[in-house]
Coordinates of C-alpha atoms and ligand atoms in Angstrom, one line a residue:
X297 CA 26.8 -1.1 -1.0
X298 CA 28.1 -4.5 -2.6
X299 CA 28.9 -7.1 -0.2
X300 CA 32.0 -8.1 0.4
X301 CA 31.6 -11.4 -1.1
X302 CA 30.7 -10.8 -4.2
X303 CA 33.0 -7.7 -4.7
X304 CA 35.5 -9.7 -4.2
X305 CA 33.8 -12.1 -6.6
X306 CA 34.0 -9.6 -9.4
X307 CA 37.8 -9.1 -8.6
X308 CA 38.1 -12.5 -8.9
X309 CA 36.7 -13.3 -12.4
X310 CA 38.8 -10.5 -13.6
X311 CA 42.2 -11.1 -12.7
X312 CA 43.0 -14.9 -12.4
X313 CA 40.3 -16.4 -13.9
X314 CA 42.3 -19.6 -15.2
X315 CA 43.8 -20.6 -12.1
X316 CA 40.8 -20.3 -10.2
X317 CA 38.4 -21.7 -12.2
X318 CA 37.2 -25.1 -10.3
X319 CA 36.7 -22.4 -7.4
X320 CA 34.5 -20.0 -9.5
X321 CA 32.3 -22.2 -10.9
X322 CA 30.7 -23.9 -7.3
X323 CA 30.5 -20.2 -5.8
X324 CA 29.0 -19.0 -8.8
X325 CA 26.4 -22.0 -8.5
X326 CA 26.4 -21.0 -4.5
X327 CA 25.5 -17.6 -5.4
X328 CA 22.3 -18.6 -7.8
X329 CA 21.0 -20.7 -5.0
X330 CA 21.4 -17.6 -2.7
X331 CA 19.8 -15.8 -5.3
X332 CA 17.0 -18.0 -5.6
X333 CA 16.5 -18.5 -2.2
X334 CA 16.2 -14.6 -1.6
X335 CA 14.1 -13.4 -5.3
X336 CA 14.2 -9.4 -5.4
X337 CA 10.5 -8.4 -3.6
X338 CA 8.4 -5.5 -5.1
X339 CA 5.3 -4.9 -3.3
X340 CA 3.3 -2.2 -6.1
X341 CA 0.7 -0.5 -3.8
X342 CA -2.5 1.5 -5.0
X343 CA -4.0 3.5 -3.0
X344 CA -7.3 3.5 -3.2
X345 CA -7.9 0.8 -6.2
X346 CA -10.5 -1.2 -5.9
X347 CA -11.5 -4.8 -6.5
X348 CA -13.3 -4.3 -9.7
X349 CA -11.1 -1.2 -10.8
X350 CA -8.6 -3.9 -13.1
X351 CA -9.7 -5.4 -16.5
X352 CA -8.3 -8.6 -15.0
X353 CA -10.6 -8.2 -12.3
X354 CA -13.8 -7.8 -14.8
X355 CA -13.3 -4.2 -15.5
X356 CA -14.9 -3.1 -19.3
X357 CA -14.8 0.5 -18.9
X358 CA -11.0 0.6 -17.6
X359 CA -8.1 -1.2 -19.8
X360 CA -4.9 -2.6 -17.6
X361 CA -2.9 -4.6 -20.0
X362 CA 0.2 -4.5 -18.1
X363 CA -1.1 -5.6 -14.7
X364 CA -3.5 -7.9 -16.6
X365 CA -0.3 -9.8 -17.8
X366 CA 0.6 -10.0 -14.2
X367 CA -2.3 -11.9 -13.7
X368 CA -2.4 -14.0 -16.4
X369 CA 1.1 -15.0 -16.3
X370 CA 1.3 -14.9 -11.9
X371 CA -1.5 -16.1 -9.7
X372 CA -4.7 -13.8 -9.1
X373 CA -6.3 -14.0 -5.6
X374 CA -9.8 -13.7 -5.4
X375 CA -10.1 -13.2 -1.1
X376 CA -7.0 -11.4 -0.8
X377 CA -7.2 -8.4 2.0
X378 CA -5.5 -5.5 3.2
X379 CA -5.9 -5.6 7.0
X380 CA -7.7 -2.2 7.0
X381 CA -10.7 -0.3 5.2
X382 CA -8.4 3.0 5.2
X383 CA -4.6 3.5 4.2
X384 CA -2.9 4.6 7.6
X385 CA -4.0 1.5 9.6
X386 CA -3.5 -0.6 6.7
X387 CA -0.2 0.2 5.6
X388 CA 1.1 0.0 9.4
X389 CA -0.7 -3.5 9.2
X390 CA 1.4 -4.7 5.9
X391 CA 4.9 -3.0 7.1
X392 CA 4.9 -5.0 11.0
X393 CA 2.4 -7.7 10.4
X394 CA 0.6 -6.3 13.5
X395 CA -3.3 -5.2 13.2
X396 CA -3.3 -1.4 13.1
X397 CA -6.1 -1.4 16.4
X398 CA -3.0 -2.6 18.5
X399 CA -1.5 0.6 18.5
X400 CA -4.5 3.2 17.3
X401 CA -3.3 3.4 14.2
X402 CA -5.9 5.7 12.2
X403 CA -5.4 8.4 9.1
X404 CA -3.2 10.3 10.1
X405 CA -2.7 14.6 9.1
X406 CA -0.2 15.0 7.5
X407 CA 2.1 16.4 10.2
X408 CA 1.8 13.6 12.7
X409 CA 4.8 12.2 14.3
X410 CA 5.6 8.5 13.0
X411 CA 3.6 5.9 14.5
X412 CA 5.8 2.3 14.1
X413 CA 8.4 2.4 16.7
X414 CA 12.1 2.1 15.5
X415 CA 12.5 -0.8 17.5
X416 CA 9.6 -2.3 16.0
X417 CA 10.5 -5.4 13.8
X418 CA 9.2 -4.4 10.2
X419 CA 9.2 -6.1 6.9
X420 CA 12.4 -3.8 6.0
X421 CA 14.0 -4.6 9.2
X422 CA 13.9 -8.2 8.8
X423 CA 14.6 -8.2 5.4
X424 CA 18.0 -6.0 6.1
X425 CA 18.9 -9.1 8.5
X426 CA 18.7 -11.1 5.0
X427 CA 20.7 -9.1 3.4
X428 CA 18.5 -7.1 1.4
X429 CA 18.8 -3.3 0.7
X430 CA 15.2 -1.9 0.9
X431 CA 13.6 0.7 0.1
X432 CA 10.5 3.2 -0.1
X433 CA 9.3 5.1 -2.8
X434 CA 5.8 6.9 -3.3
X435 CA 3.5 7.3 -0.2
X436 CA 3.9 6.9 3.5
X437 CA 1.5 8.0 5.6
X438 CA 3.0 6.4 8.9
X439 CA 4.0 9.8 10.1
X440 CA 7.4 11.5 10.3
X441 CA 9.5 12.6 13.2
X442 CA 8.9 12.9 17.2
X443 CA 6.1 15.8 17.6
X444 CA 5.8 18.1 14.8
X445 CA 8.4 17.4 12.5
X446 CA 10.6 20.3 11.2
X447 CA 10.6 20.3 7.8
X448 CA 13.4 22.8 7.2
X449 CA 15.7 20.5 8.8
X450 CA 16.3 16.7 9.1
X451 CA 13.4 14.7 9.9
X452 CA 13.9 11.9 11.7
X453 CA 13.0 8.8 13.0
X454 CA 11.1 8.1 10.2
X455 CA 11.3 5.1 7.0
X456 CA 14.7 5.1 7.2
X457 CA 14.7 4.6 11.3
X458 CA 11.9 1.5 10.7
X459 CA 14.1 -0.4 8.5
X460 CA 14.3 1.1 4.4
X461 CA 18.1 2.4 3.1
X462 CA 16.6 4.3 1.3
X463 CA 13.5 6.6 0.7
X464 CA 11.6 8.5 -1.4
X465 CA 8.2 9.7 0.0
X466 CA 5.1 12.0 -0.3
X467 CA 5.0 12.2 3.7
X468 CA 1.1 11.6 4.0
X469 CA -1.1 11.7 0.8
X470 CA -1.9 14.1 -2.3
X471 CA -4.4 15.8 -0.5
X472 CA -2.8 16.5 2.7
X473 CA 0.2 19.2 3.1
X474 CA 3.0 19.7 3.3
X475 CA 2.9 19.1 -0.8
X476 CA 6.0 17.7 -1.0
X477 CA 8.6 15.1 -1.4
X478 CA 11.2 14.0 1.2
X479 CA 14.2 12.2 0.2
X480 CA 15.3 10.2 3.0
X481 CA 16.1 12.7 5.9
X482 CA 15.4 15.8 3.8
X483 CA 13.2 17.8 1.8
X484 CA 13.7 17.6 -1.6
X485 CA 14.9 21.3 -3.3
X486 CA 14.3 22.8 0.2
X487 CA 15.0 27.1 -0.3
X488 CA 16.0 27.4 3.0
X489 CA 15.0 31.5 2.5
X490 CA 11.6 29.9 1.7
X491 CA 10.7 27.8 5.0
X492 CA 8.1 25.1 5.4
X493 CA 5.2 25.8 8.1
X494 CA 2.7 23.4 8.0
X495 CA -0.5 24.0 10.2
X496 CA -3.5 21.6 10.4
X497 CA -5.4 24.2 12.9
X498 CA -5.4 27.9 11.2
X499 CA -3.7 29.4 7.8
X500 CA -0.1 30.4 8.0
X501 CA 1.2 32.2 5.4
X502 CA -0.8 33.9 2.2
X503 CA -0.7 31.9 0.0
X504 CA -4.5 31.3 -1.4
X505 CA -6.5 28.4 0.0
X506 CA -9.4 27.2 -1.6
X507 CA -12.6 28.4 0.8
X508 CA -11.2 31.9 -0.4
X509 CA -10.3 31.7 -4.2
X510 CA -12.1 29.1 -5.4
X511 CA -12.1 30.6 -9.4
X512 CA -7.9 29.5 -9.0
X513 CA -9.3 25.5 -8.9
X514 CA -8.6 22.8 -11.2
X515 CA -11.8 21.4 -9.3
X516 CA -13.6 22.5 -6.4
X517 CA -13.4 20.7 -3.2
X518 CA -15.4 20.0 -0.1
X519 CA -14.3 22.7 2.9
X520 CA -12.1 19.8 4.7
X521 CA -9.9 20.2 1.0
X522 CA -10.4 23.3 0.8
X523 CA -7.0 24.8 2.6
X524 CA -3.9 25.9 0.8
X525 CA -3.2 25.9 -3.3
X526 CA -1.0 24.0 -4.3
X527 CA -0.6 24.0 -8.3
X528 CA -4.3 24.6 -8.8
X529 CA -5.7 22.0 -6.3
X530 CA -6.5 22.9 -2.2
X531 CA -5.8 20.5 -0.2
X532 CA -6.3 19.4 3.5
X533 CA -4.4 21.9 5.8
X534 CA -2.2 25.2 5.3
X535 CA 1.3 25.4 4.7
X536 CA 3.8 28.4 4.1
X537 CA 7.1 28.4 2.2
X538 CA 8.7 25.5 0.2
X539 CA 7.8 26.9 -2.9
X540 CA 10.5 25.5 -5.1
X541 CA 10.2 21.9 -3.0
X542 CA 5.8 21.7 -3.9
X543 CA 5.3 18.6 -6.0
X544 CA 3.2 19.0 -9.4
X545 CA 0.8 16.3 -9.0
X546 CA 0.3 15.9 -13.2
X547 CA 4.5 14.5 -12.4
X548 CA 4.3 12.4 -9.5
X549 CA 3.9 9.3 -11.7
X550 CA 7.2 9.8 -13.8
X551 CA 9.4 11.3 -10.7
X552 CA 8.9 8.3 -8.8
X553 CA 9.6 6.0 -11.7
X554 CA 12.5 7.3 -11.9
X555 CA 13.4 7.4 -8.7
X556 CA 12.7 3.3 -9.0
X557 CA 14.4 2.8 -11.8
X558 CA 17.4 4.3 -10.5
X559 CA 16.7 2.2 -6.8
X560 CA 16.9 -0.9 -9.1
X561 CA 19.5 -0.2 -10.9
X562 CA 21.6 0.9 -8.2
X563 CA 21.0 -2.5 -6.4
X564 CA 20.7 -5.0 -8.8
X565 CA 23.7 -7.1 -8.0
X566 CA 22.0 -7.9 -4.1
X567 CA 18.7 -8.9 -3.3
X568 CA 16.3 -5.9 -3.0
X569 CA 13.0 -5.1 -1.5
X570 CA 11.7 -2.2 -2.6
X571 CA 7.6 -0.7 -1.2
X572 CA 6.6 0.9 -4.4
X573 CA 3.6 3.0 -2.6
X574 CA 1.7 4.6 -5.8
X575 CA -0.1 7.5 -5.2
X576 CA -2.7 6.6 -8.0
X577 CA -5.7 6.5 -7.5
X578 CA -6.5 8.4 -4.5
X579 CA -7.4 12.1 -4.3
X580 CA -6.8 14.5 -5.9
X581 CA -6.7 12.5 -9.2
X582 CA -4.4 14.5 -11.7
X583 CA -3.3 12.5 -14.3
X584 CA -0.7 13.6 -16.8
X585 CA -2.2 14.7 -19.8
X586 CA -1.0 11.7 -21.5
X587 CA -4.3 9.9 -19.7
X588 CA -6.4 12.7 -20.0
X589 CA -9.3 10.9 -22.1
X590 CA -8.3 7.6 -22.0
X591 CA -11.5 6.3 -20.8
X592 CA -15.0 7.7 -20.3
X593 CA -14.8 7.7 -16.7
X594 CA -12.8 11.1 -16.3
X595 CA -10.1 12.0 -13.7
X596 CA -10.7 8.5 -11.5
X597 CA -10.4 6.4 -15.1
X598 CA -7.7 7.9 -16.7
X599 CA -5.7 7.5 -13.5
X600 CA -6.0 3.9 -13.4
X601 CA -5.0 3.9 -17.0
X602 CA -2.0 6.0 -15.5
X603 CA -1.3 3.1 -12.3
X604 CA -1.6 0.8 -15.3
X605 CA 1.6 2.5 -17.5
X606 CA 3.9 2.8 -14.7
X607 CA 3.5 -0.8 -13.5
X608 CA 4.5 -1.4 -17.7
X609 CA 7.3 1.0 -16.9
X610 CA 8.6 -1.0 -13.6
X611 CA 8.1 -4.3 -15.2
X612 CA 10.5 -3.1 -18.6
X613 CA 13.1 -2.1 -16.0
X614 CA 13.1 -5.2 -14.2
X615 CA 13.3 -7.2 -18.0
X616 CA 16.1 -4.5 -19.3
X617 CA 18.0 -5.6 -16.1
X618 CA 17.5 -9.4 -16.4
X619 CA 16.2 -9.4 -13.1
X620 CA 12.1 -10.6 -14.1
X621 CA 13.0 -14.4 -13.3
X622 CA 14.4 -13.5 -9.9
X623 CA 11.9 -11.0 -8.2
X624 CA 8.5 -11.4 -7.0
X625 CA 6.4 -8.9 -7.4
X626 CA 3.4 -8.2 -5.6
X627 CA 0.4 -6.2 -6.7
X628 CA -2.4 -4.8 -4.5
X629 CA -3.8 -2.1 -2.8
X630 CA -4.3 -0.3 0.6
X631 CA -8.3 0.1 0.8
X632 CA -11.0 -0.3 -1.0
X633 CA -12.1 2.0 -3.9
X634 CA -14.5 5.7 -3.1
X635 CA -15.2 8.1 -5.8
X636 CA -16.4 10.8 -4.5
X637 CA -13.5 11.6 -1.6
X638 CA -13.9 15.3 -1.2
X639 CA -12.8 16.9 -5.0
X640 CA -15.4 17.4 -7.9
X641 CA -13.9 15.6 -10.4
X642 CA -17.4 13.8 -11.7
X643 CA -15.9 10.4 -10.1
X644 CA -19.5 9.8 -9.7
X645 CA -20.9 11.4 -12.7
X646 CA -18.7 9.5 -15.3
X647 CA -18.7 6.3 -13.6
X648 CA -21.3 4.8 -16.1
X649 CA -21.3 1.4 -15.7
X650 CA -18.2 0.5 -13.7
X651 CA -17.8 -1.0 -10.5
X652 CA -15.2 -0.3 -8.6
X653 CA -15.5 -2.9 -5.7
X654 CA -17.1 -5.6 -8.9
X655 CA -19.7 -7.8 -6.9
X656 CA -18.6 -6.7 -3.4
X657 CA -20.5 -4.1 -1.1
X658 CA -19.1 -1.3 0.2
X659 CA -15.3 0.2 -0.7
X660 CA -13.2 2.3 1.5
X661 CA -13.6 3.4 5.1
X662 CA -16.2 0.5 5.0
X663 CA -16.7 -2.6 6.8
X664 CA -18.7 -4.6 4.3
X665 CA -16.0 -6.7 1.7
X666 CA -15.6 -4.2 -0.7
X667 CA -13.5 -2.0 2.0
X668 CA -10.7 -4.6 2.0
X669 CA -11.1 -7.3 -0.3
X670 CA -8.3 -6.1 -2.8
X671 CA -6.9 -6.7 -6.2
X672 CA -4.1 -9.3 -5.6
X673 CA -1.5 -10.7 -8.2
X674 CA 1.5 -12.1 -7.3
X675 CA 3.8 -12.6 -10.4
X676 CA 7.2 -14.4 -10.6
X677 CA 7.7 -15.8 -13.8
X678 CA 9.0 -20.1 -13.3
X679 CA 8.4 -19.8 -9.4
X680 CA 4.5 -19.0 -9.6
X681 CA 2.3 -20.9 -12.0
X682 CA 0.0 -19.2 -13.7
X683 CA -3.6 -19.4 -12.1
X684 CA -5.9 -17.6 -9.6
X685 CA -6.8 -18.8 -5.5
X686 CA -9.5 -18.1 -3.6
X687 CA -7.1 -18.8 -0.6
X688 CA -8.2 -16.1 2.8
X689 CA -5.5 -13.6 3.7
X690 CA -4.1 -10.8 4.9
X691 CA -1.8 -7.8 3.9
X692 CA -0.5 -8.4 7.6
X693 CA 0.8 -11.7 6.6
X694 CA 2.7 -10.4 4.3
X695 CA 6.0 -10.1 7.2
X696 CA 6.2 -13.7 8.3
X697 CA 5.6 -15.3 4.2
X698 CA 8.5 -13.2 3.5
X699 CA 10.5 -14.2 6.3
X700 CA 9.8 -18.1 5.5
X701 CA 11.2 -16.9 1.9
X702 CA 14.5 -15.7 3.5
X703 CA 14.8 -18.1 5.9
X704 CA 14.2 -15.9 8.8
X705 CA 11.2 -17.4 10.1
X706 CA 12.6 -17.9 13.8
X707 CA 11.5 -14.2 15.0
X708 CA 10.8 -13.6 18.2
X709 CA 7.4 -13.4 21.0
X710 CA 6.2 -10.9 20.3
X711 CA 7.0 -9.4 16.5
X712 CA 4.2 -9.4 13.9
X713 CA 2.2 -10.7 16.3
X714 CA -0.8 -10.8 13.5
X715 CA 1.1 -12.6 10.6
X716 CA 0.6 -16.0 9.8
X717 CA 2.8 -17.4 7.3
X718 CA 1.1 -17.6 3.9
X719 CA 4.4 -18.1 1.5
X720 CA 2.9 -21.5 -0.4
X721 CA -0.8 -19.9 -0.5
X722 CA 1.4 -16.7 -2.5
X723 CA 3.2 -19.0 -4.5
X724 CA 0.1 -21.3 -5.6
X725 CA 1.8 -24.2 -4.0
X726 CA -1.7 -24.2 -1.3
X727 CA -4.7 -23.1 -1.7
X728 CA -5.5 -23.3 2.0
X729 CA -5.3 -20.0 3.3
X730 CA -6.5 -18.6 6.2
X731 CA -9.5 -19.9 8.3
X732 CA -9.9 -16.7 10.3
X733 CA -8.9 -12.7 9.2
X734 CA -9.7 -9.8 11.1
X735 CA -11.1 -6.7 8.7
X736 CA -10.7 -3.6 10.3
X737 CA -12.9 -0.2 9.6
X738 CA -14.6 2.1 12.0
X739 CA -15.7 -1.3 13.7
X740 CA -14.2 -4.6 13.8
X741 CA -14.9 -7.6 11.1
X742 CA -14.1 -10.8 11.0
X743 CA -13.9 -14.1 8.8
X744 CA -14.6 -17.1 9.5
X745 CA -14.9 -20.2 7.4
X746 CA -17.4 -19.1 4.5
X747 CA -19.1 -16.4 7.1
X748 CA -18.5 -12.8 7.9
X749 CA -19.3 -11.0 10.8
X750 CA -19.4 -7.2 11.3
X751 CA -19.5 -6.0 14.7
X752 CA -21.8 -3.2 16.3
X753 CA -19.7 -0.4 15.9
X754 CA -16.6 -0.2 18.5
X755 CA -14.9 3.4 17.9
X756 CA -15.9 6.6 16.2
X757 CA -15.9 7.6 13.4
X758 CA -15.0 10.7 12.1
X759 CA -17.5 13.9 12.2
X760 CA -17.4 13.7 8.1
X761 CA -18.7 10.5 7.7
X762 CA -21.7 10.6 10.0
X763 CA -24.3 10.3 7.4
X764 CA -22.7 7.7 5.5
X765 CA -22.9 4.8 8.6
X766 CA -25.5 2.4 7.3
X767 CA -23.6 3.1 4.0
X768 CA -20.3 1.9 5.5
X769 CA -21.9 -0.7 7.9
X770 CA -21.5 1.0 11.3
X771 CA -24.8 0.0 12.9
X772 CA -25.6 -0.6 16.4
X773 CA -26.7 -4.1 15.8
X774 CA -24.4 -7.1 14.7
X775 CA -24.4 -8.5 11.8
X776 CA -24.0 -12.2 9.7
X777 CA -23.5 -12.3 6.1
X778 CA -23.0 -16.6 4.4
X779 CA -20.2 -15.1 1.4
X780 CA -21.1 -18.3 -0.2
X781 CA -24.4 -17.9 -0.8
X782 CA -24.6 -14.2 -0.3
X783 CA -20.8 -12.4 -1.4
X784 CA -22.5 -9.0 -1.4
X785 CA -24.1 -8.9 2.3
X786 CA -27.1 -8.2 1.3
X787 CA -29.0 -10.8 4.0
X788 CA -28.2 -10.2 7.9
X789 CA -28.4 -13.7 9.4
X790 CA -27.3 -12.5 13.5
X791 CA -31.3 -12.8 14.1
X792 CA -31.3 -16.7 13.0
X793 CA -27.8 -17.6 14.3
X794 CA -27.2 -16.4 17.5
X795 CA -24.5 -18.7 18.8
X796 CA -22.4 -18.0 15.7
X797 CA -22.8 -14.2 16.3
X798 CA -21.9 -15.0 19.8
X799 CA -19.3 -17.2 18.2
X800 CA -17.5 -14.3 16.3
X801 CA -18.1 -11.8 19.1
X802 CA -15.5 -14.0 21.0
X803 CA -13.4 -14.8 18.0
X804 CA -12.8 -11.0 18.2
X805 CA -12.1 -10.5 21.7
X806 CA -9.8 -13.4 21.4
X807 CA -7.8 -11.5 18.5
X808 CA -8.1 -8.2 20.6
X809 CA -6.3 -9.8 24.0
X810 CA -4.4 -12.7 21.4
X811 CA -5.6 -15.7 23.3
Ligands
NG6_1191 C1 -10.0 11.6 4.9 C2 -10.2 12.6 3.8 C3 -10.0 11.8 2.5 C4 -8.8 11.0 2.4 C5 -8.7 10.1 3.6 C6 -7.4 9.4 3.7 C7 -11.8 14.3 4.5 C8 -13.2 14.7 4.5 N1 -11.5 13.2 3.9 O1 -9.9 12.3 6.1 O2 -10.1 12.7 1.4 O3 -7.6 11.9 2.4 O4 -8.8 10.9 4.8 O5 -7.3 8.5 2.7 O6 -10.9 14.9 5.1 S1 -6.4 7.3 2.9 O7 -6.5 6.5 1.6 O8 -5.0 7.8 3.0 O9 -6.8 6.5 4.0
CA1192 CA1 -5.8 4.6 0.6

């Protein structure tokens, strides 16, 4: 849809361009400054890319060129975090600028019902109030529909219900059914005389699941991945019908370019914000063979290299278009990195001498830095200088930086009640970011000046990660880590500093009841 303004601009221009030429030319300069005042806003998000995974971020075994010229031509953060050491929680975190604990947000099956509420304020929602078209494209996650959606029929409320136009979406992740895509309300290339059932409790249907045919693998899985085939891979759960709708995961990369491309083009004349939710690099990693063997480090290597190419694809449509000078993009990702999450695919064989969370300990589902302290590049070319900031924040403040962008900073008691406005700290204008961030995992963390504090562990975790908990840092007692002189929480000071630990303890209640 074209506003009516500058429709009527183009009308203009075209038919009595002499007369109205003093008018033209001081709308056209009013309609830069509305331009520059509200840039186009890409947020790129991995899934599951960790803090060392990027060249730019010290890699050697990995090559990113094209998000490495983000960072050297945009500002790199260096204590950037998503507000969450797994996706659901932190993706619910990024799109209402509220912590995920405040409404139970955990990772979700993939057929929960959605879990922002349509009345919600979300970063779509305000951003529609600005005038932007928005949209979704790659993976949600947040749940779809009331109950158990039906997937043979429209499926609502979901992104389109919290604020996007328009969306394109793998409804949870690559390893969860229903395989796959929804375009807006609908499956995509739905056979209606092929229904969808989806079942997280017992196998419908008879199609083959992995537990009994595992010689029809790509790569064997763990019994939790281990339910319905889909194109060579089981995943999590058992589905039935949909045949000609199943996603081939070798694909995924170049459909949803695509699909951006055309978003962009479609609304390049009006401010845009498009979530751009990659599903590289999480499980089950299936690069197109145009990756295979482009590093050493197997299926998890060669998909970076993958994430790598389509952010070089997004960035050439943005430059085709002319619209690079007037969009900020954002880079990051949604949890810190794992390699082995359930698939053999020698993640932890090949992984030589990588480090996917660099000098951080821990990666996803943890509480220790790695878990959320993410790649994060924010690139628009004569508005950002070049340069990198060690300035503290969150994912969750992404909602009220963008609203100070748009000039909608006035919102209401009440909305993204966790976002604190970080727009100059993302444009390198300040490198004063935050003095206090919550981190959440299967506990709660929490930052402080140049300390971190984990708490004992507050909720359970889940029956698959039991004998990983001193891994992940769920212990019973607290713990104190001084980043400065120790960034990979290797010392526990909560023995020598119990008022801080008391300290912290209280910090955290205070978040919990928002005092
Ligand atoms: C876990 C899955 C894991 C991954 C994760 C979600 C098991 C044993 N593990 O439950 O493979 O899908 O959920 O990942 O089921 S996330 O990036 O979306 O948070
Ligand atoms: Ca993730």
């Amino acid at each position: 849809m074209i506003p009516l303004q500058q429709k009527s601009f183009k009308y203009l221009v075209g038919s009595v361009l002499l007369f109205t030429l003093p008018f033209i030319l001081p709308s056209c300069k009013q309609k830069n400054d509305a331009a520059q005042n509200k840039p186009n806003i890409i947020i790129i998000y991995a899934d599951d890319l960790g803090y060392g995974d990027l060249s730019c971020y010290g890699a050697t075994a990995v090559k990113t060129p094209n998000i490495d010229a983000l960072a050297a031509n945009g500002m790199k953060f260096t204590d950037a975090h998503c507000a969450a050491s797994t996706c659901t929680p932190s993706r619910y975190a990024l799109l209402t600028g509220s912590y995920a604990f405040r409404n139970n947000a955990a990772i979700l099956p993939g057929d929960a019902p959605l879990i922002i509420d349509p009345n919600q304020e979300t970063v779509p929602s305000m951003l529609k109030k600005a005038g932007y078209v928005t949209g979704a494209i790659g993976k949600w996650h947040l749940g779809m529909g009331n109950g158990k959606p039906n997937w043979n029929d429209s499926i609502a409320p979901g992104p389109i219900e919290v604020g996007f136009d328009y969306s394109f979406l793998m409804p949870a992740t690559l390893d969860r059914v229903p395989t796959v895509y929804v375009e807006n309300h609908h499956v995509v290339n739905l056979d209606l005389a092929d229904p969808i059932e989806v079942n997280y409790d017992k196998k419908v249907g008879n199609d083959p699941t992995g537990l009994e045919h595992p010689e029809m693998l790509k790569m064997l899985a763990d019994t939790q991945h281990s339910g319905t085939i889909v194109n060579g891979i089981s995943r999590i759960g058992f589905m039935k019908g949909g045949h000609k709708a199943y996603w081939k995961d070798e694909e995924i990369s170049t459909v949803l370019n695509n699909k951006t491309t055309e978003f962009i083009k479609k609304n390049k004349d009006q401010p845009f914000f498009l979530y751009y939710a990659l599903p590289n690099i999480h499980v089950p990693r299936a690069p197109n063979v145009k990756f295979v063997g482009s590093t050493t480090m197997g299926r998890r290597g060669d998909d970076i290299v993958q994430m790598d190419w389509v952010v070089g694809e997004l960035m050439k449509t943005l430059k085709d278009l002319n619209l690079e000078e007037n969009t900020l993009v954002i880079f990051t990702s949604d949890n810190g990195p794992v390699l082995d999450d359930g698939y053999a695919d020698e993640a932890v064989a090949k992984i030589g001498d990588h480090k996917p969370a660099g000098i951080y300990k821990g990666g996803k589902y943890s509480a220790y830095e790695g878990g959320t302290r993410m790649p994060t590049i924010a690139f628009w070319p004569n508005k950002i200088k070049k340069g990198e900031s060690d300035a503290l924040f969150s994912q969750v403040d992404f909602f009220a930086s963008f609203a100070k962008l748009v000039g909608l900073s006035d919102f209401k008691e009440g909305t993204a009640p966790d976002s604190k406005d970080m727009l100059q700290v993302i444009l390198g204008n300040s490198k004063t970011g935050r003095q206090e961030m919550l981190e959440e995992s299967f506990t709660m963390g929490v930052r402080f000046d140049e300390w971190k504090y984990i708490a004992p562990q507050t909720s359970k975790a889940p029956d698959w990660l039991k004998n990983k908990d001193i891994e992940i840092g769920l212990k019973t007692e607290p713990q104190l880590f001084n980043l400065n002189n120790d960034p990979a929480e290797a010392y526990n000071l909560a023995e020598q500093y119990p008022d801080k630990v008391e300290k912290f303890s209280d910090l955290i209640n205070n978040i919990i009841a928002k005092k």
